[in-house]
CSV table of C-alpha atoms and ligand atoms in Angstrom, one decimal:
chain,number,residue,atom,x,y,z
A,1,ARG,CA,87.5,114.9,89.0
A,2,PRO,CA,85.8,111.6,88.5
A,3,VAL,CA,83.3,110.5,91.1
A,4,VAL,CA,84.4,107.2,92.6
A,5,SER,CA,82.4,104.7,94.7
A,6,ARG,CA,83.6,102.4,97.3
A,7,PRO,CA,83.0,98.7,96.5
A,8,GLU,CA,80.7,98.2,99.4
A,9,ALA,CA,78.9,94.8,99.7
A,10,GLN,CA,75.2,95.2,99.3
A,11,THR,CA,74.5,91.5,99.8
A,12,ILE,CA,76.9,88.7,100.4
A,13,ASP,CA,76.4,85.6,98.2
A,14,MET,CA,77.8,82.8,100.3
A,15,ASN,CA,78.0,80.6,97.2
A,16,ALA,CA,80.0,83.1,95.3
A,17,ARG,CA,83.4,82.1,96.6
A,18,SER,CA,86.2,82.7,94.2
A,19,GLN,CA,87.5,79.7,92.3
A,20,THR,CA,90.7,79.7,94.3
A,21,LEU,CA,88.8,79.5,97.6
A,22,ALA,CA,86.5,76.8,96.3
A,23,GLU,CA,89.5,74.7,95.4
A,24,ARG,CA,91.3,75.2,98.7
A,25,ASP,CA,90.6,72.5,101.3
A,26,ILE,CA,89.8,74.6,104.3
A,27,THR,CA,88.6,73.2,107.6
A,28,PRO,CA,87.5,76.3,109.6
A,29,SER,CA,88.8,76.7,113.1
A,30,GLN,CA,86.1,76.3,115.8
A,31,LEU,CA,87.2,79.5,117.5
A,32,THR,CA,85.1,82.6,117.2
A,33,PHE,CA,86.8,85.4,115.3
A,34,GLY,CA,86.0,89.1,116.0
A,35,PHE,CA,86.6,91.6,113.2
A,36,LEU,CA,86.9,95.4,113.7
A,37,GLY,CA,86.8,97.5,110.6
A,38,LEU,CA,84.8,96.7,107.5
A,39,GLY,CA,86.5,98.9,104.9
A,40,ILE,CA,87.7,97.6,101.5
A,41,MET,CA,90.1,95.1,103.0
A,42,GLY,CA,88.2,94.2,106.1
A,43,SER,CA,84.9,93.5,104.3
A,44,THR,CA,86.6,91.4,101.7
A,45,ILE,CA,88.4,89.3,104.3
A,46,VAL,CA,85.3,88.9,106.5
A,47,LYS,CA,83.4,87.7,103.4
A,48,ASP,CA,86.1,85.1,102.7
A,49,LEU,CA,86.0,83.9,106.3
A,50,LEU,CA,82.2,83.6,106.3
A,51,CYS,CA,82.2,81.8,103.0
A,52,THR,CA,84.7,79.2,104.4
A,53,GLY,CA,82.5,78.5,107.5
A,54,HIS,CA,84.2,80.6,110.2
A,55,LYS,CA,82.2,82.0,113.1
A,56,VAL,CA,82.6,85.8,112.8
A,57,VAL,CA,81.6,88.7,115.1
A,58,VAL,CA,81.9,92.2,113.5
A,59,TRP,CA,81.9,95.9,114.3
A,60,ASN,CA,82.4,98.9,112.2
A,61,ARG,CA,82.3,102.6,113.1
A,62,THR,CA,79.7,103.2,110.4
A,63,MET,CA,77.2,100.6,111.6
A,64,SER,CA,75.3,100.4,108.3
A,65,LYS,CA,78.2,98.5,106.7
A,66,CYS,CA,77.6,95.6,109.1
A,67,THR,CA,74.1,94.9,107.7
A,68,PRO,CA,75.1,92.6,104.8
A,69,PHE,CA,77.4,90.7,107.1
A,70,ALA,CA,74.6,90.2,109.6
A,71,GLU,CA,72.5,88.8,106.8
A,72,ALA,CA,75.3,86.5,105.8
A,73,GLY,CA,75.5,85.0,109.3
A,74,ALA,CA,77.9,87.3,111.2
A,75,ASP,CA,77.1,88.4,114.7
A,76,VAL,CA,77.1,92.3,114.9
A,77,LYS,CA,78.2,94.1,118.1
A,78,GLY,CA,77.8,97.7,119.1
A,79,THR,CA,81.3,98.4,120.3
A,80,PRO,CA,84.9,97.0,119.9
A,81,MET,CA,84.7,96.0,123.6
A,82,ASP,CA,81.5,93.9,122.9
A,83,VAL,CA,83.4,92.1,120.1
A,84,VAL,CA,86.2,91.2,122.4
A,85,GLU,CA,83.8,89.8,124.9
A,86,ALA,CA,82.2,87.6,122.2
A,87,SER,CA,85.4,86.4,120.5
A,88,ASP,CA,88.5,84.2,121.0
A,89,VAL,CA,90.6,86.0,118.4
A,90,ILE,CA,90.0,89.6,117.4
A,91,PHE,CA,91.3,91.1,114.1
A,92,CYS,CA,91.5,94.8,113.5
A,93,CYS,CA,91.8,96.4,110.0
A,94,VAL,CA,91.3,100.1,110.0
A,95,SER,CA,92.8,103.2,108.3
A,96,ASP,CA,95.9,104.2,110.2
A,97,PRO,CA,97.9,104.1,113.4
A,98,LYS,CA,95.6,106.7,115.1
A,99,ALA,CA,92.5,104.7,114.3
A,100,SER,CA,94.2,101.5,115.5
A,101,LYS,CA,95.2,103.0,118.8
A,102,ASP,CA,91.7,104.6,119.3
A,103,LEU,CA,90.1,101.2,118.9
A,104,VAL,CA,92.3,99.6,121.5
A,105,PHE,CA,92.7,102.4,124.1
A,106,GLY,CA,89.6,104.5,123.4
A,107,ASN,CA,86.2,104.7,125.1
A,108,CYS,CA,84.4,101.3,124.8
A,109,GLY,CA,87.6,100.1,123.0
A,110,VAL,CA,89.3,96.7,123.2
A,111,LEU,CA,90.9,97.3,126.6
A,112,GLY,CA,87.5,98.3,128.0
A,113,VAL,CA,87.2,94.6,129.0
A,114,LYS,CA,90.0,95.1,131.5
A,115,GLU,CA,91.0,91.4,131.5
A,116,MET,CA,91.6,89.6,128.2
A,117,ASN,CA,92.1,86.1,129.7
A,118,GLY,CA,94.4,84.9,127.0
A,119,LYS,CA,92.3,86.1,124.1
A,120,ALA,CA,94.3,87.0,121.0
A,121,TYR,CA,94.4,90.4,119.3
A,122,VAL,CA,95.6,90.6,115.7
A,123,GLU,CA,96.4,94.0,114.3
A,124,MET,CA,96.1,94.0,110.5
A,125,SER,CA,96.0,97.7,109.7
A,126,THR,CA,99.2,99.0,108.0
A,127,ILE,CA,100.9,100.8,110.9
A,128,ASP,CA,104.4,101.6,112.1
A,129,PRO,CA,106.5,99.3,114.4
A,130,GLU,CA,106.2,101.7,117.4
A,131,THR,CA,102.4,101.8,117.2
A,132,SER,CA,102.4,98.0,117.0
A,133,GLN,CA,104.7,97.8,120.0
A,134,ASP,CA,102.4,100.2,122.0
A,135,ILE,CA,99.3,98.1,121.1
A,136,ALA,CA,101.2,94.9,122.0
A,137,GLU,CA,102.1,96.2,125.4
A,138,GLY,CA,98.5,97.3,126.1
A,139,ILE,CA,97.1,93.9,125.1
A,140,GLN,CA,99.7,91.9,127.0
A,141,SER,CA,99.3,94.0,130.1
A,142,ALA,CA,95.6,93.1,130.1
A,143,GLY,CA,96.4,89.4,129.8
A,144,GLY,CA,95.9,89.1,126.1
A,145,ARG,CA,98.2,87.7,123.3
A,146,TYR,CA,99.3,89.9,120.4
A,147,LEU,CA,100.1,89.2,116.8
A,148,GLU,CA,100.9,91.9,114.2
A,149,VAL,CA,99.8,90.8,110.8
A,150,GLN,CA,100.5,92.9,107.8
A,151,ILE,CA,98.6,92.1,104.6
A,152,HIS,CA,100.2,92.7,101.3
A,153,GLY,CA,98.0,92.7,98.2
A,154,THR,CA,95.0,94.3,96.6
A,155,ARG,CA,91.3,94.0,97.2
A,156,GLN,CA,91.0,91.6,94.3
A,157,GLU,CA,93.8,89.5,95.7
A,158,ALA,CA,92.0,89.4,99.1
A,159,GLU,CA,88.9,88.3,97.4
A,160,ASP,CA,90.8,85.5,95.6
A,161,GLY,CA,92.6,84.4,98.8
A,162,MET,CA,95.9,85.5,97.3
A,163,LEU,CA,97.2,87.9,99.9
A,164,ILE,CA,100.7,87.6,101.3
A,165,ILE,CA,100.7,87.6,105.1
A,166,LEU,CA,103.6,88.9,107.2
A,167,ALA,CA,103.3,88.2,110.9
A,168,GLY,CA,105.3,89.0,114.0
A,169,GLY,CA,104.6,88.5,117.7
A,170,ASP,CA,103.0,85.6,119.6
A,171,ARG,CA,103.5,82.4,117.7
A,172,SER,CA,100.5,80.7,119.4
A,173,VAL,CA,98.2,83.3,117.9
A,174,PHE,CA,99.7,82.6,114.5
A,175,GLU,CA,98.8,78.9,115.0
A,176,ASP,CA,95.2,79.8,116.1
A,177,CYS,CA,94.7,81.8,112.9
A,178,HIS,CA,95.9,79.0,110.6
A,179,SER,CA,92.5,78.4,108.9
A,180,CYS,CA,91.9,82.1,108.5
A,181,PHE,CA,95.3,82.7,106.9
A,182,LYS,CA,94.8,79.7,104.6
A,183,THR,CA,91.6,81.3,103.5
A,184,ILE,CA,92.9,84.7,102.6
A,185,ALA,CA,96.5,84.2,101.7
A,186,LYS,CA,98.7,82.3,99.2
A,187,ASN,CA,101.8,82.8,101.4
A,188,THR,CA,102.2,83.3,105.1
A,189,PHE,CA,105.4,84.3,106.8
A,190,PHE,CA,106.2,84.4,110.5
A,191,LEU,CA,108.9,87.0,110.9
A,192,GLY,CA,109.7,86.9,114.7
A,193,GLU,CA,109.2,89.7,117.1
A,194,VAL,CA,106.6,92.5,117.0
A,195,GLY,CA,107.6,95.3,114.6
A,196,ASN,CA,109.3,93.0,112.0
A,197,ALA,CA,106.2,92.5,109.9
A,198,CYS,CA,105.5,96.3,109.9
A,199,LYS,CA,109.0,97.0,108.8
A,200,VAL,CA,108.9,94.5,105.9
A,201,ASN,CA,105.4,95.7,104.8
A,202,LEU,CA,106.5,99.3,104.8
A,203,ILE,CA,109.6,98.5,102.8
A,204,LEU,CA,107.4,96.7,100.2
A,205,GLN,CA,105.0,99.7,100.2
A,206,THR,CA,108.0,102.0,99.4
A,207,ILE,CA,108.6,100.0,96.3
A,208,VAL,CA,104.9,100.2,95.3
A,209,GLY,CA,104.7,104.0,95.9
A,210,VAL,CA,107.9,104.9,94.1
A,211,SER,CA,107.0,102.6,91.2
A,212,LEU,CA,103.5,104.1,90.8
A,213,VAL,CA,104.9,107.6,90.6
A,214,GLY,CA,107.4,106.5,88.0
A,215,LEU,CA,104.7,104.8,86.0
A,216,ALA,CA,102.4,107.9,86.2
A,217,GLU,CA,105.1,110.3,85.0
A,218,ALA,CA,106.1,108.1,82.1
A,219,LEU,CA,102.4,107.7,81.0
A,220,ALA,CA,101.9,111.5,81.4
A,221,LEU,CA,104.9,112.1,79.0
A,222,ALA,CA,103.4,109.7,76.5
A,223,ASP,CA,100.1,111.6,76.8
A,224,ARG,CA,101.9,114.9,76.0
A,225,PHE,CA,103.3,113.3,72.8
A,226,SER,CA,99.7,112.1,72.1
A,227,ILE,CA,101.0,108.5,72.0
A,228,SER,CA,98.2,106.1,72.8
A,229,LEU,CA,98.5,104.9,76.4
A,230,LYS,CA,97.0,101.6,75.4
A,231,ASP,CA,99.9,101.1,72.9
A,232,ILE,CA,102.5,102.0,75.6
A,233,ILE,CA,100.8,99.5,78.0
A,234,ASP,CA,100.6,96.8,75.4
A,235,ILE,CA,104.4,97.2,74.7
A,236,PHE,CA,105.1,97.4,78.4
A,237,GLU,CA,103.4,94.1,78.9
A,238,LEU,CA,105.9,92.4,76.6
A,239,THR,CA,108.9,93.7,78.5
A,240,SER,CA,110.7,92.3,81.4
A,241,MET,CA,109.5,95.3,83.5
A,242,LYS,CA,105.9,94.1,83.5
A,243,SER,CA,104.4,93.2,86.8
A,244,GLN,CA,100.8,92.4,87.7
A,245,LEU,CA,100.5,95.5,89.8
A,246,LEU,CA,102.0,98.0,87.3
A,247,LEU,CA,100.0,96.5,84.5
A,248,ALA,CA,96.8,96.9,86.4
A,249,LYS,CA,97.6,100.4,87.6
A,250,GLY,CA,98.7,101.4,84.1
A,251,LYS,CA,95.4,100.3,82.7
A,252,GLU,CA,93.5,102.2,85.4
A,253,MET,CA,95.6,105.3,84.6
A,254,ALA,CA,94.9,105.0,80.8
A,255,LYS,CA,91.2,104.5,81.4
A,256,GLY,CA,90.9,107.2,84.1
A,257,ASP,CA,89.3,104.5,86.3
A,258,PHE,CA,90.2,105.4,89.9
A,259,ASN,CA,87.7,103.4,91.9
A,260,PRO,CA,89.6,102.5,95.0
A,261,GLN,CA,91.3,99.2,95.3
A,262,GLN,CA,93.8,100.8,97.6
A,263,PRO,CA,92.8,104.4,98.5
A,264,LEU,CA,95.4,107.0,97.7
A,265,SER,CA,95.3,108.4,101.2
A,266,HIS,CA,96.5,105.0,102.5
A,267,MET,CA,99.4,104.9,100.1
A,268,GLN,CA,100.5,108.4,101.3
A,269,LYS,CA,100.1,107.3,104.9
A,270,ASP,CA,102.4,104.4,104.3
A,271,LEU,CA,105.0,106.6,102.7
A,272,ARG,CA,104.7,109.0,105.7
A,273,LEU,CA,105.3,106.1,108.0
A,274,VAL,CA,108.3,104.9,105.9
A,275,LEU,CA,109.9,108.3,106.1
A,276,SER,CA,109.4,108.6,109.8
A,277,MET,CA,111.1,105.1,110.3
A,278,ALA,CA,113.9,106.3,108.1
A,279,GLU,CA,114.2,109.6,110.0
A,280,ASN,CA,114.8,107.6,113.3
A,281,LEU,CA,117.7,105.9,111.6
A,282,ASP,CA,119.1,108.9,109.8
A,283,GLN,CA,118.5,107.0,106.6
A,284,SER,CA,118.4,109.2,103.6
A,285,MET,CA,115.5,108.4,101.2
A,286,PRO,CA,115.3,111.3,98.8
A,287,VAL,CA,113.2,109.5,96.1
A,288,THR,CA,110.7,108.3,98.7
A,289,ALA,CA,110.5,111.8,100.1
A,290,ILE,CA,109.6,113.3,96.7
A,291,THR,CA,107.2,110.4,96.1
A,292,ASN,CA,105.5,111.3,99.3
A,293,GLU,CA,105.2,114.9,98.2
A,294,VAL,CA,103.6,113.8,94.9
A,295,PHE,CA,101.0,111.7,96.7
A,296,LYS,CA,100.4,114.6,99.2
A,297,HIS,CA,99.8,117.0,96.4
A,298,THR,CA,97.4,114.6,94.7
A,299,LYS,CA,95.5,114.3,98.0
A,300,ARG,CA,95.2,118.2,98.1
A,301,LEU,CA,93.8,118.0,94.5
A,302,GLY,CA,90.9,116.0,96.0
A,303,TYR,CA,91.9,112.4,95.2
A,304,SER,CA,92.3,111.0,98.7
A,305,GLU,CA,89.5,108.6,98.4
A,306,HIS,CA,90.4,107.6,94.8
A,307,ASP,CA,92.7,104.7,94.0
A,308,SER,CA,96.4,105.3,94.4
A,309,SER,CA,96.6,105.2,90.5
A,310,ALA,CA,95.0,108.7,90.6
A,311,VAL,CA,98.5,110.0,91.1
A,312,PHE,CA,98.5,110.0,87.3
A,313,VAL,CA,96.2,113.0,87.4
A,314,ARG,CA,98.8,115.1,89.1
A,315,SER,CA,101.6,114.0,86.7
A,316,ARG,CA,99.6,115.3,83.8
A,317,PHE,CA,99.7,118.9,85.0
B,1,LIG,P1,89.2,101.7,104.0
B,1,LIG,O1,88.4,101.1,103.0
B,1,LIG,O2,89.5,103.2,103.9
B,1,LIG,O3,88.5,101.4,105.4
B,1,LIG,C1,89.0,102.0,106.6
B,1,LIG,C2,88.3,101.4,107.8
B,1,LIG,O4,88.8,102.0,109.0
B,1,LIG,C3,86.8,101.6,107.8
B,1,LIG,O5,86.2,100.4,108.4
B,1,LIG,C4,86.6,102.8,108.7
B,1,LIG,O6,85.4,102.9,109.3
B,1,LIG,C5,87.7,102.5,109.7
B,1,LIG,N1,88.1,103.7,110.5
B,1,LIG,C6,88.8,104.7,110.1
B,1,LIG,N2,89.0,105.6,111.1
B,1,LIG,C7,88.5,105.1,112.2
B,1,LIG,C8,88.4,105.5,113.5
B,1,LIG,N3,89.0,106.6,114.0
B,1,LIG,N4,87.8,104.6,114.4
B,1,LIG,C9,87.2,103.5,114.0
B,1,LIG,N5,87.3,103.0,112.7
B,1,LIG,C10,87.9,103.8,111.8
B,1,LIG,O7,90.6,101.0,104.2
B,1,LIG,P2,91.1,99.6,103.7
B,1,LIG,O8,90.2,98.5,104.1
B,1,LIG,O9,91.5,99.7,102.2
B,1,LIG,O10,92.5,99.4,104.5
B,1,LIG,C11,92.5,99.1,105.8
B,1,LIG,C12,94.0,99.0,106.2
B,1,LIG,O11,94.6,98.0,105.5
B,1,LIG,C13,94.8,100.3,106.1
B,1,LIG,O12,95.7,100.4,107.1
B,1,LIG,C14,95.5,100.0,104.7
B,1,LIG,O13,96.7,100.8,104.7
B,1,LIG,C15,95.7,98.5,104.7
B,1,LIG,P3,84.1,103.6,108.5
B,1,LIG,O14,83.6,102.6,107.6
B,1,LIG,O15,84.7,104.8,107.8
B,1,LIG,O16,83.2,104.1,109.6
């Protein structure tokens, strides 16, 4: 099993904004933005926000990940509650629904402040509509405003400011975040009430998950025939099936490069959430169910922390 490393920022070069960001005319909001969760996506987004002149306050469970952000000008706090006290708008981008709820309802969590006084809370983690609704109710009953924001895209797309943002909930929060969204996204959609953005995002993730397993199985078959995977990908690139994502993932599979852009455990979590949504509707999704099993098995083989393209490893058995 190849050892993978997380692309953690050691230092943040404030002059090293991507070409896209440098060309974008961004006037940063004067509000203070809190950020909970400096994982792959969170750290990339915070870097973008700092590079475009936003005032940012950060917290991460593993505090050492905050150091490069402190050096780049972010204010670091010791608990999520402290971040809420110091910010006007608080973003959260953590692993899964349980982590999201822990941060809001847990000890020294967001609701530790008791009264949010109109502050805005933006949930960015990929979660299910029910969890988002529970968080919305918690925030609103403490006098806060809530927006669910689902981000679609890879770490590289986040770095380049090329994410797609799907939002649902309080429109005034959506407006408050305008300069942040302009920094990190190429397209931003307001989809109405809380839950809608989660549904749309999970539907998109279904397409991603099923496509990756199809790609992995096809490449594994080529491998059994000893056909060069590079040749297959070169031909694939000329077909109408090509997509940026599948090409990138195909290249990673061919090289055996599974450094996480999107950890496999998150892909499997998304499929689990999709199936649970479908279950509530009695909607049959047999292909997604098998796709979920394939990702679950790959996790059991020890590839949780690797990129979702590591699903190829299982297909080769
Ligand atoms: P990562 O890189 O796996 O990062 C996960 C982040 O979530 C990281 O900051 C973790 O802190 C944090 N985390 C995980 N569990 C907890 C709990 N229980 N409490 C507090 N913080 C926690 O994920 P990505 O950045 O790629 O993705 C984030 C989301 O966007 C996810 O929902 C994806 O599906 C989409 P740590 O550094 O481990 O202390």
